[in-house]
């Protein structure tokens, strides 16, 4: 009886967590207008259904990959290049969407009086992101815990 109650509680907790994460993802996509903005940048207004399908398919695929513990049998360097590229695209697009929606850089430049150095600020951010990512992928991954 206790095992059934514990299993039911875990199922309810997992469902609630999934519902919360899914709702947060949907809210993020809607608030930031990521898909319409991507369709606008790609000049593909009438094909926005493809972007929506890609997002949903990616979420379903990677959920299944996580639950079913699928493994990618590639050499480590190839796996790092492929996964790092897609991670970088995702993080870059999300960061660009946040920056665009919130107008972070112009406000920061105006407040700190760095308007003349806005291009340098963006380049420094990009170099910092690339350097940090490379350090994480190439050094931290091979360090023993």
mmCIF file of N, CA and C in Angstrom:
data_model
loop_
_atom_site.group_PDB
_atom_site.id
_atom_site.type_symbol
_atom_site.label_atom_id
_atom_site.label_comp_id
_atom_site.label_asym_id
_atom_site.label_seq_id
_atom_site.Cartn_x
_atom_site.Cartn_y
_atom_site.Cartn_z
ATOM 1 N N UNK A 1 0.817 -1.198 0.000
ATOM 2 C CA UNK A 1 0.000 0.000 0.000
ATOM 3 C C UNK A 1 0.860 1.261 0.000
ATOM 4 N N UNK A 2 1.948 1.219 0.771
ATOM 5 C CA UNK A 2 2.836 2.370 0.833
ATOM 6 C C UNK A 2 3.527 2.591 -0.516
ATOM 7 N N UNK A 3 3.901 1.484 -1.186
ATOM 8 C CA UNK A 3 4.546 1.605 -2.495
ATOM 9 C C UNK A 3 3.622 2.234 -3.528
ATOM 10 N N UNK A 4 2.344 1.900 -3.478
ATOM 11 C CA UNK A 4 1.377 2.480 -4.417
ATOM 12 C C UNK A 4 1.228 3.973 -4.156
ATOM 13 N N UNK A 5 1.148 4.357 -2.882
ATOM 14 C CA UNK A 5 1.020 5.774 -2.534
ATOM 15 C C UNK A 5 2.277 6.544 -2.945
ATOM 16 N N UNK A 6 3.438 5.956 -2.704
ATOM 17 C CA UNK A 6 4.688 6.620 -3.080
ATOM 18 C C UNK A 6 4.788 6.754 -4.599
ATOM 19 N N UNK A 7 4.414 5.690 -5.327
ATOM 20 C CA UNK A 7 4.436 5.750 -6.779
ATOM 21 C C UNK A 7 3.449 6.775 -7.328
ATOM 22 N N UNK A 8 2.279 6.846 -6.737
ATOM 23 C CA UNK A 8 1.274 7.834 -7.159
ATOM 24 C C UNK A 8 1.763 9.257 -6.896
ATOM 25 N N UNK A 9 2.383 9.448 -5.732
ATOM 26 C CA UNK A 9 2.915 10.775 -5.417
ATOM 27 C C UNK A 9 4.014 11.179 -6.403
ATOM 28 N N UNK A 10 4.908 10.245 -6.723
ATOM 29 C CA UNK A 10 5.971 10.546 -7.689
ATOM 30 C C UNK A 10 5.406 10.830 -9.076
ATOM 31 N N UNK A 11 4.386 10.095 -9.489
ATOM 32 C CA UNK A 11 3.750 10.350 -10.781
ATOM 33 C C UNK A 11 3.108 11.733 -10.801
ATOM 34 N N UNK A 12 2.424 12.087 -9.721
ATOM 35 C CA UNK A 12 1.798 13.410 -9.628
ATOM 36 C C UNK A 12 2.848 14.518 -9.619
ATOM 37 N N UNK A 13 3.911 14.292 -8.881
ATOM 38 C CA UNK A 13 4.997 15.272 -8.820
ATOM 39 C C UNK A 13 5.672 15.439 -10.177
ATOM 40 N N UNK A 14 5.926 14.331 -10.875
ATOM 41 C CA UNK A 14 6.514 14.403 -12.209
ATOM 42 C C UNK A 14 5.603 15.103 -13.191
ATOM 43 N N UNK A 15 4.301 14.819 -13.130
ATOM 44 C CA UNK A 15 3.345 15.480 -14.019
ATOM 45 C C UNK A 15 3.294 16.976 -13.743
ATOM 46 N N UNK A 16 3.275 17.352 -12.464
ATOM 47 C CA UNK A 16 3.234 18.770 -12.109
ATOM 48 C C UNK A 16 4.507 19.488 -12.553
ATOM 49 N N UNK A 17 5.643 18.831 -12.378
ATOM 50 C CA UNK A 17 6.901 19.434 -12.823
ATOM 51 C C UNK A 17 6.941 19.612 -14.330
ATOM 52 N N UNK A 18 6.503 18.585 -15.066
ATOM 53 C CA UNK A 18 6.452 18.692 -16.522
ATOM 54 C C UNK A 18 5.493 19.765 -16.983
ATOM 55 N N UNK A 19 4.355 19.871 -16.315
ATOM 56 C CA UNK A 19 3.384 20.906 -16.657
ATOM 57 C C UNK A 19 3.962 22.295 -16.396
ATOM 58 N N UNK A 20 4.672 22.434 -15.291
ATOM 59 C CA UNK A 20 5.288 23.731 -14.986
ATOM 60 C C UNK A 20 6.365 24.118 -15.982
ATOM 61 N N UNK A 21 7.240 23.173 -16.314
ATOM 62 C CA UNK A 21 8.327 23.453 -17.262
ATOM 63 C C UNK A 21 7.769 23.716 -18.653
ATOM 64 N N UNK A 22 6.789 22.911 -19.069
ATOM 65 C CA UNK A 22 6.176 23.119 -20.382
ATOM 66 C C UNK A 22 5.473 24.461 -20.476
ATOM 67 N N UNK A 23 4.774 24.843 -19.424
ATOM 68 C CA UNK A 23 4.101 26.148 -19.407
ATOM 69 C C UNK A 23 5.108 27.284 -19.454
ATOM 70 N N UNK A 24 6.208 27.126 -18.734
ATOM 71 C CA UNK A 24 7.241 28.163 -18.743
ATOM 72 C C UNK A 24 7.868 28.301 -20.126
ATOM 73 N N UNK A 25 8.120 27.168 -20.798
ATOM 74 C CA UNK A 25 8.678 27.223 -22.145
ATOM 75 C C UNK A 25 7.707 27.887 -23.106
ATOM 76 N N UNK A 26 6.432 27.514 -23.034
ATOM 77 C CA UNK A 26 5.428 28.127 -23.905
ATOM 78 C C UNK A 26 5.325 29.630 -23.634
ATOM 79 N N UNK A 27 5.341 30.007 -22.372
ATOM 80 C CA UNK A 27 5.265 31.431 -22.032
ATOM 81 C C UNK A 27 6.488 32.180 -22.547
ATOM 82 N N UNK A 28 7.660 31.564 -22.428
ATOM 83 C CA UNK A 28 8.878 32.200 -22.921
ATOM 84 C C UNK A 28 8.815 32.403 -24.428
ATOM 85 N N UNK A 29 8.376 31.377 -25.147
ATOM 86 C CA UNK A 29 8.278 31.497 -26.595
ATOM 87 C C UNK A 29 7.250 32.545 -27.005
ATOM 88 N N UNK A 30 6.152 32.637 -26.259
ATOM 89 C CA UNK A 30 5.105 33.596 -26.606
ATOM 90 C C UNK A 30 5.518 35.020 -26.238
ATOM 91 N N UNK A 31 6.049 35.191 -25.047
ATOM 92 C CA UNK A 31 6.422 36.545 -24.595
ATOM 93 C C UNK A 31 7.541 37.128 -25.449
ATOM 94 N N UNK A 32 8.526 36.317 -25.792
ATOM 95 C CA UNK A 32 9.652 36.820 -26.568
ATOM 96 C C UNK A 32 9.382 36.838 -28.075
ATOM 97 N N UNK A 33 8.250 36.297 -28.510
ATOM 98 C CA UNK A 33 7.911 36.243 -29.938
ATOM 99 C C UNK A 33 9.042 35.648 -30.755
ATOM 100 N N UNK A 34 9.585 34.546 -30.281
ATOM 101 C CA UNK A 34 10.745 33.958 -30.950
ATOM 102 C C UNK A 34 10.386 33.427 -32.325
ATOM 103 N N UNK A 35 9.294 32.686 -32.435
ATOM 104 C CA UNK A 35 8.953 32.073 -33.718
ATOM 105 C C UNK A 35 8.522 33.115 -34.748
ATOM 106 N N UNK A 36 7.646 34.074 -34.419
ATOM 107 C CA UNK A 36 7.332 35.098 -35.426
ATOM 108 C C UNK A 36 8.553 35.935 -35.826
ATOM 109 N N UNK A 37 9.411 36.211 -34.874
ATOM 110 C CA UNK A 37 10.613 36.991 -35.189
ATOM 111 C C UNK A 37 11.557 36.186 -36.085
ATOM 112 N N UNK A 38 11.686 34.895 -35.826
ATOM 113 C CA UNK A 38 12.517 34.047 -36.655
ATOM 114 C C UNK A 38 11.953 33.961 -38.068
ATOM 115 N N UNK A 39 10.632 33.860 -38.183
ATOM 116 C CA UNK A 39 10.002 33.837 -39.507
ATOM 117 C C UNK A 39 10.214 35.165 -40.227
ATOM 118 N N UNK A 40 10.188 36.250 -39.481
ATOM 119 C CA UNK A 40 10.417 37.570 -40.076
ATOM 120 C C UNK A 40 11.852 37.694 -40.571
ATOM 121 N N UNK A 41 12.812 37.251 -39.771
ATOM 122 C CA UNK A 41 14.212 37.347 -40.176
ATOM 123 C C UNK A 41 14.535 36.447 -41.364
ATOM 124 N N UNK A 42 13.844 35.314 -41.463
ATOM 125 C CA UNK A 42 14.088 34.374 -42.553
ATOM 126 C C UNK A 42 13.224 34.671 -43.779
ATOM 127 N N UNK A 43 12.420 35.728 -43.697
ATOM 128 C CA UNK A 43 11.491 36.077 -44.783
ATOM 129 C C UNK A 43 10.619 34.876 -45.134
ATOM 130 N N UNK A 44 10.120 34.194 -44.120
ATOM 131 C CA UNK A 44 9.327 32.983 -44.323
ATOM 132 C C UNK A 44 8.031 33.073 -43.521
ATOM 133 N N UNK A 45 7.286 34.149 -43.710
ATOM 134 C CA UNK A 45 6.066 34.346 -42.930
ATOM 135 C C UNK A 45 5.078 33.205 -43.124
ATOM 136 N N UNK A 46 4.912 32.754 -44.363
ATOM 137 C CA UNK A 46 3.921 31.721 -44.656
ATOM 138 C C UNK A 46 4.393 30.334 -44.248
ATOM 139 N N UNK A 47 5.646 30.201 -43.881
ATOM 140 C CA UNK A 47 6.179 28.901 -43.478
ATOM 141 C C UNK A 47 6.491 28.860 -41.988
ATOM 142 N N UNK A 48 5.846 29.702 -41.212
ATOM 143 C CA UNK A 48 6.123 29.726 -39.775
ATOM 144 C C UNK A 48 5.682 28.425 -39.106
ATOM 145 N N UNK A 49 4.770 27.690 -39.733
ATOM 146 C CA UNK A 49 4.368 26.397 -39.180
ATOM 147 C C UNK A 49 5.560 25.448 -39.098
ATOM 148 N N UNK A 50 6.530 25.597 -40.011
ATOM 149 C CA UNK A 50 7.729 24.763 -39.976
ATOM 150 C C UNK A 50 8.563 25.072 -38.735
ATOM 151 N N UNK A 51 8.645 26.347 -38.362
ATOM 152 C CA UNK A 51 9.394 26.718 -37.158
ATOM 153 C C UNK A 51 8.705 26.164 -35.913
ATOM 154 N N UNK A 52 7.378 26.285 -35.879
ATOM 155 C CA UNK A 52 6.631 25.768 -34.736
ATOM 156 C C UNK A 52 6.784 24.250 -34.634
ATOM 157 N N UNK A 53 6.695 23.574 -35.775
ATOM 158 C CA UNK A 53 6.846 22.121 -35.789
ATOM 159 C C UNK A 53 8.249 21.714 -35.344
ATOM 160 N N UNK A 54 9.245 22.477 -35.749
ATOM 161 C CA UNK A 54 10.621 22.170 -35.349
ATOM 162 C C UNK A 54 10.797 22.290 -33.838
ATOM 163 N N UNK A 55 10.207 23.309 -33.234
ATOM 164 C CA UNK A 55 10.329 23.492 -31.784
ATOM 165 C C UNK A 55 9.638 22.347 -31.042
ATOM 166 N N UNK A 56 8.419 22.017 -31.456
ATOM 167 C CA UNK A 56 7.686 20.938 -30.789
ATOM 168 C C UNK A 56 8.376 19.598 -31.015
ATOM 169 N N UNK A 57 8.814 19.336 -32.243
ATOM 170 C CA UNK A 57 9.495 18.072 -32.540
ATOM 171 C C UNK A 57 10.793 17.947 -31.755
ATOM 172 N N UNK A 58 11.534 19.042 -31.642
ATOM 173 C CA UNK A 58 12.769 19.018 -30.855
ATOM 174 C C UNK A 58 12.510 18.719 -29.398
ATOM 175 N N UNK A 59 11.458 19.315 -28.832
ATOM 176 C CA UNK A 59 11.124 19.054 -27.431
ATOM 177 C C UNK A 59 10.728 17.597 -27.225
ATOM 178 N N UNK A 60 9.914 17.067 -28.130
ATOM 179 C CA UNK A 60 9.483 15.666 -28.009
ATOM 180 C C UNK A 60 10.668 14.720 -28.199
ATOM 181 N N UNK A 61 11.480 14.986 -29.225
ATOM 182 C CA UNK A 61 12.625 14.113 -29.501
ATOM 183 C C UNK A 61 13.583 14.062 -28.319
ATOM 184 N N UNK A 62 13.957 15.221 -27.785
ATOM 185 C CA UNK A 62 14.945 15.227 -26.704
ATOM 186 C C UNK A 62 14.354 14.724 -25.383
ATOM 187 N N UNK A 63 13.036 14.858 -25.208
ATOM 188 C CA UNK A 63 12.402 14.239 -24.037
ATOM 189 C C UNK A 63 12.485 12.723 -24.140
ATOM 190 N N UNK A 64 12.175 12.185 -25.330
ATOM 191 C CA UNK A 64 12.292 10.743 -25.529
ATOM 192 C C UNK A 64 13.741 10.281 -25.384
ATOM 193 N N UNK A 65 14.669 11.061 -25.920
ATOM 194 C CA UNK A 65 16.081 10.696 -25.815
ATOM 195 C C UNK A 65 16.522 10.645 -24.357
ATOM 196 N N UNK A 66 15.998 11.550 -23.554
ATOM 197 C CA UNK A 66 16.361 11.565 -22.135
ATOM 198 C C UNK A 66 15.708 10.408 -21.391
ATOM 199 N N UNK A 67 14.413 10.206 -21.589
ATOM 200 C CA UNK A 67 13.703 9.139 -20.875
ATOM 201 C C UNK A 67 14.174 7.752 -21.284
ATOM 202 N N UNK A 68 14.428 7.553 -22.568
ATOM 203 C CA UNK A 68 14.817 6.233 -23.056
ATOM 204 C C UNK A 68 16.330 6.030 -23.059
ATOM 205 N N UNK A 69 17.058 7.034 -22.573
ATOM 206 C CA UNK A 69 18.515 6.988 -22.446
ATOM 207 C C UNK A 69 19.202 6.605 -23.754
ATOM 208 N N UNK A 70 18.801 7.287 -24.824
ATOM 209 C CA UNK A 70 19.452 7.073 -26.120
ATOM 210 C C UNK A 70 20.875 7.577 -26.047
ATOM 211 N N UNK A 71 21.766 6.930 -26.713
ATOM 212 C CA UNK A 71 23.172 7.318 -26.753
ATOM 213 C C UNK A 71 23.570 7.643 -28.179
ATOM 214 N N UNK A 72 24.407 8.629 -28.319
ATOM 215 C CA UNK A 72 24.921 9.048 -29.617
ATOM 216 C C UNK A 72 26.330 8.476 -29.743
ATOM 217 N N UNK A 73 26.530 7.530 -30.647
ATOM 218 C CA UNK A 73 27.814 6.851 -30.779
ATOM 219 C C UNK A 73 28.651 7.554 -31.836
ATOM 220 N N UNK A 74 29.216 8.667 -31.465
ATOM 221 C CA UNK A 74 30.123 9.423 -32.324
ATOM 222 C C UNK A 74 31.449 9.565 -31.597
ATOM 223 N N UNK A 75 32.528 9.802 -32.340
ATOM 224 C CA UNK A 75 33.774 10.156 -31.648
ATOM 225 C C UNK A 75 33.546 11.417 -30.814
ATOM 226 N N UNK A 76 34.260 11.524 -29.702
ATOM 227 C CA UNK A 76 34.018 12.634 -28.782
ATOM 228 C C UNK A 76 34.161 14.000 -29.446
ATOM 229 N N UNK A 77 35.155 14.164 -30.315
ATOM 230 C CA UNK A 77 35.357 15.467 -30.940
ATOM 231 C C UNK A 77 34.207 15.796 -31.886
ATOM 232 N N UNK A 78 33.705 14.797 -32.604
ATOM 233 C CA UNK A 78 32.571 15.036 -33.504
ATOM 234 C C UNK A 78 31.316 15.365 -32.709
ATOM 235 N N UNK A 79 31.094 14.634 -31.612
ATOM 236 C CA UNK A 79 29.932 14.901 -30.769
ATOM 237 C C UNK A 79 30.016 16.300 -30.178
ATOM 238 N N UNK A 80 31.210 16.700 -29.735
ATOM 239 C CA UNK A 80 31.369 18.043 -29.168
ATOM 240 C C UNK A 80 31.100 19.111 -30.210
ATOM 241 N N UNK A 81 31.545 18.886 -31.432
ATOM 242 C CA UNK A 81 31.331 19.882 -32.487
ATOM 243 C C UNK A 81 29.848 19.990 -32.815
ATOM 244 N N UNK A 82 29.185 18.852 -33.001
ATOM 245 C CA UNK A 82 27.764 18.868 -33.372
ATOM 246 C C UNK A 82 26.914 19.451 -32.246
ATOM 247 N N UNK A 83 27.072 18.911 -31.054
ATOM 248 C CA UNK A 83 26.255 19.371 -29.930
ATOM 249 C C UNK A 83 26.606 20.807 -29.570
ATOM 250 N N UNK A 84 27.874 21.157 -29.605
ATOM 251 C CA UNK A 84 28.277 22.531 -29.311
ATOM 252 C C UNK A 84 27.718 23.528 -30.305
ATOM 253 N N UNK A 85 27.663 23.132 -31.570
ATOM 254 C CA UNK A 85 27.100 24.025 -32.586
ATOM 255 C C UNK A 85 25.620 24.283 -32.322
ATOM 256 N N UNK A 86 24.866 23.216 -32.077
ATOM 257 C CA UNK A 86 23.434 23.391 -31.830
ATOM 258 C C UNK A 86 23.173 24.106 -30.503
ATOM 259 N N UNK A 87 23.973 23.825 -29.490
ATOM 260 C CA UNK A 87 23.850 24.560 -28.224
ATOM 261 C C UNK A 87 24.131 26.046 -28.430
ATOM 262 N N UNK A 88 25.168 26.334 -29.195
ATOM 263 C CA UNK A 88 25.500 27.732 -29.464
ATOM 264 C C UNK A 88 24.415 28.454 -30.236
ATOM 265 N N UNK A 89 23.824 27.771 -31.208
ATOM 266 C CA UNK A 89 22.721 28.377 -31.963
ATOM 267 C C UNK A 89 21.547 28.668 -31.041
ATOM 268 N N UNK A 90 21.213 27.706 -30.186
ATOM 269 C CA UNK A 90 20.085 27.894 -29.273
ATOM 270 C C UNK A 90 20.336 29.043 -28.297
ATOM 271 N N UNK A 91 21.480 29.011 -27.649
ATOM 272 C CA UNK A 91 21.790 30.050 -26.664
ATOM 273 C C UNK A 91 21.902 31.419 -27.328
ATOM 274 N N UNK A 92 22.511 31.452 -28.514
ATOM 275 C CA UNK A 92 22.633 32.720 -29.229
ATOM 276 C C UNK A 92 21.290 33.302 -29.622
ATOM 277 N N UNK A 93 20.395 32.448 -30.121
ATOM 278 C CA UNK A 93 19.073 32.945 -30.508
ATOM 279 C C UNK A 93 18.269 33.388 -29.295
ATOM 280 N N UNK A 94 18.353 32.643 -28.206
ATOM 281 C CA UNK A 94 17.643 33.023 -26.998
ATOM 282 C C UNK A 94 18.200 34.332 -26.434
ATOM 283 N N UNK A 95 19.515 34.451 -26.412
ATOM 284 C CA UNK A 95 20.128 35.696 -25.938
ATOM 285 C C UNK A 95 19.782 36.883 -26.828
ATOM 286 N N UNK A 96 19.787 36.663 -28.139
ATOM 287 C CA UNK A 96 19.423 37.742 -29.062
ATOM 288 C C UNK A 96 17.974 38.150 -28.875
ATOM 289 N N UNK A 97 17.096 37.171 -28.654
ATOM 290 C CA UNK A 97 15.680 37.496 -28.438
ATOM 291 C C UNK A 97 15.496 38.286 -27.149
ATOM 292 N N UNK A 98 16.169 37.857 -26.089
ATOM 293 C CA UNK A 98 16.072 38.597 -24.825
ATOM 294 C C UNK A 98 16.627 40.002 -24.962
ATOM 295 N N UNK A 99 17.753 40.118 -25.623
ATOM 296 C CA UNK A 99 18.368 41.429 -25.802
ATOM 297 C C UNK A 99 17.485 42.341 -26.635
ATOM 298 N N UNK A 100 16.902 41.793 -27.678
ATOM 299 C CA UNK A 100 16.061 42.603 -28.552
ATOM 300 C C UNK A 100 14.794 43.052 -27.849
ATOM 301 N N UNK A 101 14.180 42.137 -27.104
ATOM 302 C CA UNK A 101 12.928 42.479 -26.441
ATOM 303 C C UNK A 101 13.150 43.496 -25.339
ATOM 304 N N UNK A 102 14.200 43.316 -24.602
ATOM 305 C CA UNK A 102 14.407 44.168 -23.437
ATOM 306 C C UNK A 102 15.263 45.395 -23.726
ATOM 307 N N UNK A 103 15.796 45.502 -24.943
ATOM 308 C CA UNK A 103 16.670 46.632 -25.297
ATOM 309 C C UNK A 103 17.772 46.825 -24.260
ATOM 310 N N UNK A 104 18.408 45.735 -23.891
ATOM 311 C CA UNK A 104 19.391 45.759 -22.823
ATOM 312 C C UNK A 104 20.604 46.607 -23.186
ATOM 313 N N UNK A 105 21.161 46.368 -24.367
ATOM 314 C CA UNK A 105 22.412 47.053 -24.706
ATOM 315 C C UNK A 105 22.264 48.571 -24.830
ATOM 316 N N UNK A 106 21.257 49.104 -25.515
ATOM 317 C CA UNK A 106 21.148 50.567 -25.556
ATOM 318 C C UNK A 106 20.937 51.191 -24.184
ATOM 319 N N UNK A 107 20.137 50.536 -23.339
ATOM 320 C CA UNK A 107 19.915 51.079 -21.992
ATOM 321 C C UNK A 107 21.204 51.021 -21.182
ATOM 322 N N UNK A 108 21.920 49.894 -21.270
ATOM 323 C CA UNK A 108 23.188 49.763 -20.554
ATOM 324 C C UNK A 108 24.191 50.800 -21.041
ATOM 325 N N UNK A 109 24.287 50.962 -22.336
ATOM 326 C CA UNK A 109 25.244 51.917 -22.889
ATOM 327 C C UNK A 109 24.910 53.343 -22.465
ATOM 328 N N UNK A 110 23.630 53.666 -22.432
ATOM 329 C CA UNK A 110 23.239 55.024 -22.042
ATOM 330 C C UNK A 110 23.482 55.267 -20.558
ATOM 331 N N UNK A 111 23.159 54.272 -19.730
ATOM 332 C CA UNK A 111 23.319 54.440 -18.280
ATOM 333 C C UNK A 111 24.782 54.538 -17.865
ATOM 334 N N UNK A 112 25.629 53.757 -18.498
ATOM 335 C CA UNK A 112 27.034 53.723 -18.120
ATOM 336 C C UNK A 112 27.860 54.676 -18.974
ATOM 337 N N UNK A 113 27.189 55.392 -19.854
ATOM 338 C CA UNK A 113 27.824 56.358 -20.763
ATOM 339 C C UNK A 113 28.858 55.673 -21.668
ATOM 340 N N UNK A 114 28.444 54.572 -22.270
ATOM 341 C CA UNK A 114 29.313 53.835 -23.179
ATOM 342 C C UNK A 114 28.761 53.827 -24.603
ATOM 343 N N UNK A 115 27.973 54.801 -24.976
ATOM 344 C CA UNK A 115 27.346 54.811 -26.302
ATOM 345 C C UNK A 115 28.376 54.749 -27.422
ATOM 346 N N UNK A 116 29.500 55.416 -27.228
ATOM 347 C CA UNK A 116 30.545 55.394 -28.264
ATOM 348 C C UNK A 116 31.190 54.029 -28.387
ATOM 349 N N UNK A 117 31.132 53.229 -27.335
ATOM 350 C CA UNK A 117 31.816 51.942 -27.314
ATOM 351 C C UNK A 117 30.852 50.762 -27.423
ATOM 352 N N UNK A 118 29.677 50.987 -28.002
ATOM 353 C CA UNK A 118 28.664 49.938 -28.072
ATOM 354 C C UNK A 118 29.147 48.739 -28.892
ATOM 355 N N UNK A 119 29.800 48.984 -30.008
ATOM 356 C CA UNK A 119 30.308 47.884 -30.836
ATOM 357 C C UNK A 119 31.369 47.100 -30.063
ATOM 358 N N UNK A 120 32.247 47.797 -29.376
ATOM 359 C CA UNK A 120 33.275 47.129 -28.579
ATOM 360 C C UNK A 120 32.645 46.302 -27.462
ATOM 361 N N UNK A 121 31.579 46.816 -26.865
ATOM 362 C CA UNK A 121 30.880 46.085 -25.817
ATOM 363 C C UNK A 121 30.283 44.780 -26.358
ATOM 364 N N UNK A 122 29.662 44.836 -27.527
ATOM 365 C CA UNK A 122 29.081 43.635 -28.127
ATOM 366 C C UNK A 122 30.175 42.631 -28.486
ATOM 367 N N UNK A 123 31.271 43.099 -29.065
ATOM 368 C CA UNK A 123 32.376 42.203 -29.425
ATOM 369 C C UNK A 123 32.969 41.565 -28.164
ATOM 370 N N UNK A 124 33.101 42.323 -27.094
ATOM 371 C CA UNK A 124 33.626 41.774 -25.843
ATOM 372 C C UNK A 124 32.696 40.701 -25.282
ATOM 373 N N UNK A 125 31.396 40.924 -25.394
ATOM 374 C CA UNK A 125 30.444 39.921 -24.926
ATOM 375 C C UNK A 125 30.543 38.643 -25.757
ATOM 376 N N UNK A 126 30.665 38.794 -27.067
ATOM 377 C CA UNK A 126 30.771 37.620 -27.941
ATOM 378 C C UNK A 126 32.058 36.852 -27.658
ATOM 379 N N UNK A 127 33.169 37.562 -27.542
ATOM 380 C CA UNK A 127 34.450 36.902 -27.265
ATOM 381 C C UNK A 127 34.408 36.201 -25.899
ATOM 382 N N UNK A 128 33.802 36.838 -24.918
ATOM 383 C CA UNK A 128 33.673 36.218 -23.596
ATOM 384 C C UNK A 128 32.828 34.963 -23.635
ATOM 385 N N UNK A 129 31.728 35.006 -24.368
ATOM 386 C CA UNK A 129 30.867 33.831 -24.483
ATOM 387 C C UNK A 129 31.589 32.685 -25.187
ATOM 388 N N UNK A 130 32.261 32.981 -26.282
ATOM 389 C CA UNK A 130 32.973 31.944 -27.034
ATOM 390 C C UNK A 130 34.103 31.366 -26.194
ATOM 391 N N UNK A 131 34.870 32.216 -25.533
ATOM 392 C CA UNK A 131 35.986 31.748 -24.707
ATOM 393 C C UNK A 131 35.484 30.880 -23.553
ATOM 394 N N UNK A 132 34.439 31.333 -22.879
ATOM 395 C CA UNK A 132 33.884 30.548 -21.778
ATOM 396 C C UNK A 132 33.343 29.207 -22.236
ATOM 397 N N UNK A 133 32.677 29.197 -23.370
ATOM 398 C CA UNK A 133 32.130 27.940 -23.894
ATOM 399 C C UNK A 133 33.246 26.978 -24.278
ATOM 400 N N UNK A 134 34.254 27.479 -24.969
ATOM 401 C CA UNK A 134 35.371 26.619 -25.357
ATOM 402 C C UNK A 134 36.096 26.065 -24.132
ATOM 403 N N UNK A 135 36.293 26.911 -23.123
ATOM 404 C CA UNK A 135 36.947 26.459 -21.901
ATOM 405 C C UNK A 135 36.124 25.370 -21.227
ATOM 406 N N UNK A 136 34.803 25.577 -21.179
ATOM 407 C CA UNK A 136 33.928 24.581 -20.566
ATOM 408 C C UNK A 136 33.960 23.276 -21.340
ATOM 409 N N UNK A 137 33.869 23.326 -22.658
ATOM 410 C CA UNK A 137 33.822 22.111 -23.470
ATOM 411 C C UNK A 137 35.163 21.397 -23.524
ATOM 412 N N UNK A 138 36.251 22.145 -23.568
ATOM 413 C CA UNK A 138 37.551 21.513 -23.793
ATOM 414 C C UNK A 138 38.329 21.223 -22.520
ATOM 415 N N UNK A 139 38.056 21.929 -21.430
ATOM 416 C CA UNK A 139 38.829 21.748 -20.202
ATOM 417 C C UNK A 139 37.984 21.092 -19.112
ATOM 418 N N UNK A 140 36.852 21.702 -18.754
ATOM 419 C CA UNK A 140 36.041 21.181 -17.646
ATOM 420 C C UNK A 140 35.506 19.785 -17.924
ATOM 421 N N UNK A 141 35.232 19.474 -19.172
ATOM 422 C CA UNK A 141 34.661 18.181 -19.496
ATOM 423 C C UNK A 141 35.623 17.035 -19.166
ATOM 424 N N UNK A 142 36.910 17.294 -19.231
ATOM 425 C CA UNK A 142 37.895 16.231 -19.021
ATOM 426 C C UNK A 142 38.519 16.258 -17.639
ATOM 427 N N UNK A 143 38.074 17.150 -16.773
ATOM 428 C CA UNK A 143 38.597 17.190 -15.416
ATOM 429 C C UNK A 143 37.902 16.118 -14.572
ATOM 430 N N UNK A 144 38.665 15.468 -13.727
ATOM 431 C CA UNK A 144 38.092 14.451 -12.857
ATOM 432 C C UNK A 144 37.370 15.144 -11.699
ATOM 433 N N UNK A 145 36.219 14.591 -11.310
ATOM 434 C CA UNK A 145 35.463 15.219 -10.202
ATOM 435 C C UNK A 145 36.111 15.022 -8.862
#
